XYZ file of C-alpha atoms in Angstrom:
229
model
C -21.347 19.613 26.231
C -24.035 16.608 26.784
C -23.295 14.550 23.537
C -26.430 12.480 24.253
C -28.538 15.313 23.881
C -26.587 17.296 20.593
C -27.117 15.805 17.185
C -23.888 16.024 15.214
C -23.765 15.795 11.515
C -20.817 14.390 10.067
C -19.673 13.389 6.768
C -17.381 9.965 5.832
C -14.468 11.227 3.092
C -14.590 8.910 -0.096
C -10.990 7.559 -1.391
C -12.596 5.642 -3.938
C -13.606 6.899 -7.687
C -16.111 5.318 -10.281
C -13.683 3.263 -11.858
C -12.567 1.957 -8.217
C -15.967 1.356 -6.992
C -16.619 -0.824 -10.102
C -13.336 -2.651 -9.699
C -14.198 -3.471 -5.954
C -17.268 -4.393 -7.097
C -16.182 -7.110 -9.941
C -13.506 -8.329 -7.335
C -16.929 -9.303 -5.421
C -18.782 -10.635 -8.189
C -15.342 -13.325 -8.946
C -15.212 -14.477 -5.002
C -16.506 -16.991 -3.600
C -20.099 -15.479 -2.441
C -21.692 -15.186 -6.085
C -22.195 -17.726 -8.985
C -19.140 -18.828 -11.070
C -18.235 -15.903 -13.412
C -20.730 -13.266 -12.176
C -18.192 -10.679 -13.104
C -17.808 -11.848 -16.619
C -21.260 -12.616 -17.393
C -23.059 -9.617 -15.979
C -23.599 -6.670 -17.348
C -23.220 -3.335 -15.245
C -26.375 -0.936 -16.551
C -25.844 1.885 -13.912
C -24.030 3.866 -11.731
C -24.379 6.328 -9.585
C -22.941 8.226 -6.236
C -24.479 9.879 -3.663
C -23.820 10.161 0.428
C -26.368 8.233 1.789
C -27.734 9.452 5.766
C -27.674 6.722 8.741
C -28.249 7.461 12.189
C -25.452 6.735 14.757
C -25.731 6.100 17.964
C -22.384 5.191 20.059
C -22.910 3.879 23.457
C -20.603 1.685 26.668
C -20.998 -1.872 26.891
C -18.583 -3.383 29.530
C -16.119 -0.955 29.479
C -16.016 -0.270 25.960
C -17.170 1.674 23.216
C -19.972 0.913 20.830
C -21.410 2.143 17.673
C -24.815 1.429 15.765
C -26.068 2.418 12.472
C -29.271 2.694 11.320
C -31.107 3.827 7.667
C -31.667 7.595 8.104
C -33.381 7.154 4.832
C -35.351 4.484 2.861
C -33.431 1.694 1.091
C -33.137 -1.490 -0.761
C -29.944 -2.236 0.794
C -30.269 -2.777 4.199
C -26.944 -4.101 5.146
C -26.075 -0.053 4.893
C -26.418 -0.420 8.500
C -23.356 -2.613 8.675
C -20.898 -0.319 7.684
C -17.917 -0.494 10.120
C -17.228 3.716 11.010
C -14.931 4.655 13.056
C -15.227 8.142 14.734
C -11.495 9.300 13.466
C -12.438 9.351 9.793
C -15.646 11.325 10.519
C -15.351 14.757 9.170
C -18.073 17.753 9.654
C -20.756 17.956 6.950
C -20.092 20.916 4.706
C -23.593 22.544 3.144
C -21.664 22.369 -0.374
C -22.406 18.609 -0.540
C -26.107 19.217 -0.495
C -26.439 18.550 -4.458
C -24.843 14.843 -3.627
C -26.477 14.010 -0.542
C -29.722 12.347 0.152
C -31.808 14.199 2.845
C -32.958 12.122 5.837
C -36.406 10.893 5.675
C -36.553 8.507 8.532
C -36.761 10.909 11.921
C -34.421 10.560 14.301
C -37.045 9.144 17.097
C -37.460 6.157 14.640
C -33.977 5.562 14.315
C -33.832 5.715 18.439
C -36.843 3.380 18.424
C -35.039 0.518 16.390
C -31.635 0.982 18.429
C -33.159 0.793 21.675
C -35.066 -2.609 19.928
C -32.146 -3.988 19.418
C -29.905 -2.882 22.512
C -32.588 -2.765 25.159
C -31.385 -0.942 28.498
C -28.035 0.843 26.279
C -27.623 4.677 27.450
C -27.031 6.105 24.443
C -24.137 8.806 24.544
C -23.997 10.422 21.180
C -26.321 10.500 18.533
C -24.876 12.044 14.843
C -26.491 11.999 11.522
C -23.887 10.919 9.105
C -23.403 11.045 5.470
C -22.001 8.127 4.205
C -20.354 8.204 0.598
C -21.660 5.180 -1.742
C -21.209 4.096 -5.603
C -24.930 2.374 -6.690
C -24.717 -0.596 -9.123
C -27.453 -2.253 -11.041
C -26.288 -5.205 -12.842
C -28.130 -7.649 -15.254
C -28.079 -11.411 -14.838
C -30.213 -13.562 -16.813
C -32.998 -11.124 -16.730
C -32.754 -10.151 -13.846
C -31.699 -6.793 -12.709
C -29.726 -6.937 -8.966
C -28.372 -3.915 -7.109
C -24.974 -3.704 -5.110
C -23.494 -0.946 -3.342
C -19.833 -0.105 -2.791
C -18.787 2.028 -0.276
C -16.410 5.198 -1.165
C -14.641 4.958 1.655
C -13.509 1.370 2.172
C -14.334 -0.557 -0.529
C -16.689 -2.743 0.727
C -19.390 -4.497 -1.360
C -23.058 -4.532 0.216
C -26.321 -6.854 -1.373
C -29.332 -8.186 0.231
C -30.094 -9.669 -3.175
C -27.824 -11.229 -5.605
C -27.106 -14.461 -7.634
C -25.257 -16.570 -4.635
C -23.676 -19.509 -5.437
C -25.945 -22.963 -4.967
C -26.293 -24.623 -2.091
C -27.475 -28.111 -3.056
C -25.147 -29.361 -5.050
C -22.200 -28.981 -2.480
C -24.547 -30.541 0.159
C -25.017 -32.988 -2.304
C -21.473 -34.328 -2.486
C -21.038 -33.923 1.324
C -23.766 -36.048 1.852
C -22.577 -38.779 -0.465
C -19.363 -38.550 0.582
C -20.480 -38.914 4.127
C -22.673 -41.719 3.422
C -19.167 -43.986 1.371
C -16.983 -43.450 4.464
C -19.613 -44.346 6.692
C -20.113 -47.399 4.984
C -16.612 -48.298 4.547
C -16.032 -48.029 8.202
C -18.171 -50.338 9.157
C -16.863 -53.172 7.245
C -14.203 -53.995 10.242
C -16.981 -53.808 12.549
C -19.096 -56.428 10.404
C -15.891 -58.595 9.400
C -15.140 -58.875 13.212
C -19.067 -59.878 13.988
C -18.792 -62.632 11.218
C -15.142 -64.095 12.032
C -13.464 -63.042 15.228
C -10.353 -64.431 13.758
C -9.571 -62.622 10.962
C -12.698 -60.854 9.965
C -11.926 -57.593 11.600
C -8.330 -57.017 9.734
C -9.855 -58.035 6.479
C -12.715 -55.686 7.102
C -9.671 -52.995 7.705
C -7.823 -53.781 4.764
C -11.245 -53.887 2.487
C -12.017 -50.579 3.699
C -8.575 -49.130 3.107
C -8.545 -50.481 -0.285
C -11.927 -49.045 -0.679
C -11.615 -45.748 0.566
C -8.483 -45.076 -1.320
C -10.678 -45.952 -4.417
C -13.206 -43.392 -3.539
C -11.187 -40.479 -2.167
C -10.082 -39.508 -5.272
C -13.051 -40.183 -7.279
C -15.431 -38.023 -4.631
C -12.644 -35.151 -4.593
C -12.669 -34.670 -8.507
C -16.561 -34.884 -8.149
C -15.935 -31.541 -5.522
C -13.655 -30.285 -8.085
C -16.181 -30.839 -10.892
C -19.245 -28.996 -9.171
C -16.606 -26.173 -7.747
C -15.723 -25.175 -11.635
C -19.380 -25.128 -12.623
C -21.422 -23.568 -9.537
């Protein structure tokens, strides 16, 4: 049978229920990705489950096998396409999970169009429609209403959009911090200009002194922002 001509239609088994999806999904919210206490200060207004279609396309690439996903149907969450599948947990779709599943809408020649866009010159080998099984969150923060999705099957938690933790006050005490030592170290350098006697080893000691001074004091800053960011 020529694979690369044959459109399969497989199905990805969930292992995980409600209850687990929304676990996974506050074990996401309290890492390290979101703002401090997302999981306690959000408030979960929806959920739902449904398999959701991608297109897959496996292909050779130096020997080895490859596999690409793209949206079979339209979607806020993008990174859908990221999913890691591997062929052994892929089942064949029965029609009794119509009433869960979300038809394709994208054709398939679309989907082809954005692999080959990506991985120009790839012979495709197989080509599969495949129903992937996903828990839908919509969360409130602040006024805001986010989305997240958790896949059934491994547990994962997917977002294109959601309160991330801020940047600018980490680069903030990096930059300071970078800017003390900096300083510090070139007190030898301008103690050994001004008196090639001693000047160099009292720059040293000044910026040991110094620097043990401000270690301390810049690392309980980096503690400070950590608990509040």
């Amino acid at each position: 049978m020529d694979k690369s001509r044959t459109v399969f239609h497989w199905v990805l088994t969930p292992t995980l229920n409600g209850e687990q999806a929304e676990a996974a999904l506050k074990r996401w919210m309290s890492g390290s990705e979101t703002v401090k206490d997302l999981d306690q200060k959000s408030q979960i207004v929806n959920r739902s489950f449904r398999y959701f279609p991608l297109w897959y396309f496996r292909w050779k690439s130096d020997g080895q096998e490859r596999v690409a996903l793209e949206p079979a149907a339209a979607t806020s969450v993008t990174e859908l396409a990221h999913l890691s599948l591997l062929a052994g947990d892929l089942r064949p779709y029965a029609p009794s999970l119509e009433g869960d599943s979300e038809p394709p809408s994208v054709p398939l020649e679309a989907g082809l169009d954005w692999f080959r866009q990506s991985h120009a010159g790839a012979k495709v080998e197989e080509m599969a429609l495949v129903h992937v099984p996903i828990f839908e969150f919509k969360y409130l923060y602040r006024g805001e209403t986010y989305t997240a999705v958790v896949d059934a099957a491994t547990g994962s938690v997917l977002a294109n959009v959601y309160p991330a933790k801020a940047e600018l006050p980490y680069r903030l005490v990096g930059g300071v911090a970078a800017v003390v030592f900096l300083c510090l170290a070139s007190f030898p350098v301008i103690g050994g200009l001004a008196d090639h006697d001693g000047g160099a080893i009292a720059g040293f000691l000044l910026c040991s002194g110094l620097g043990l001074i401000a270690a301390p004091i810049l690392m309980a800053w980096a503690g400070w922002v950590a608990a509040r960011v």
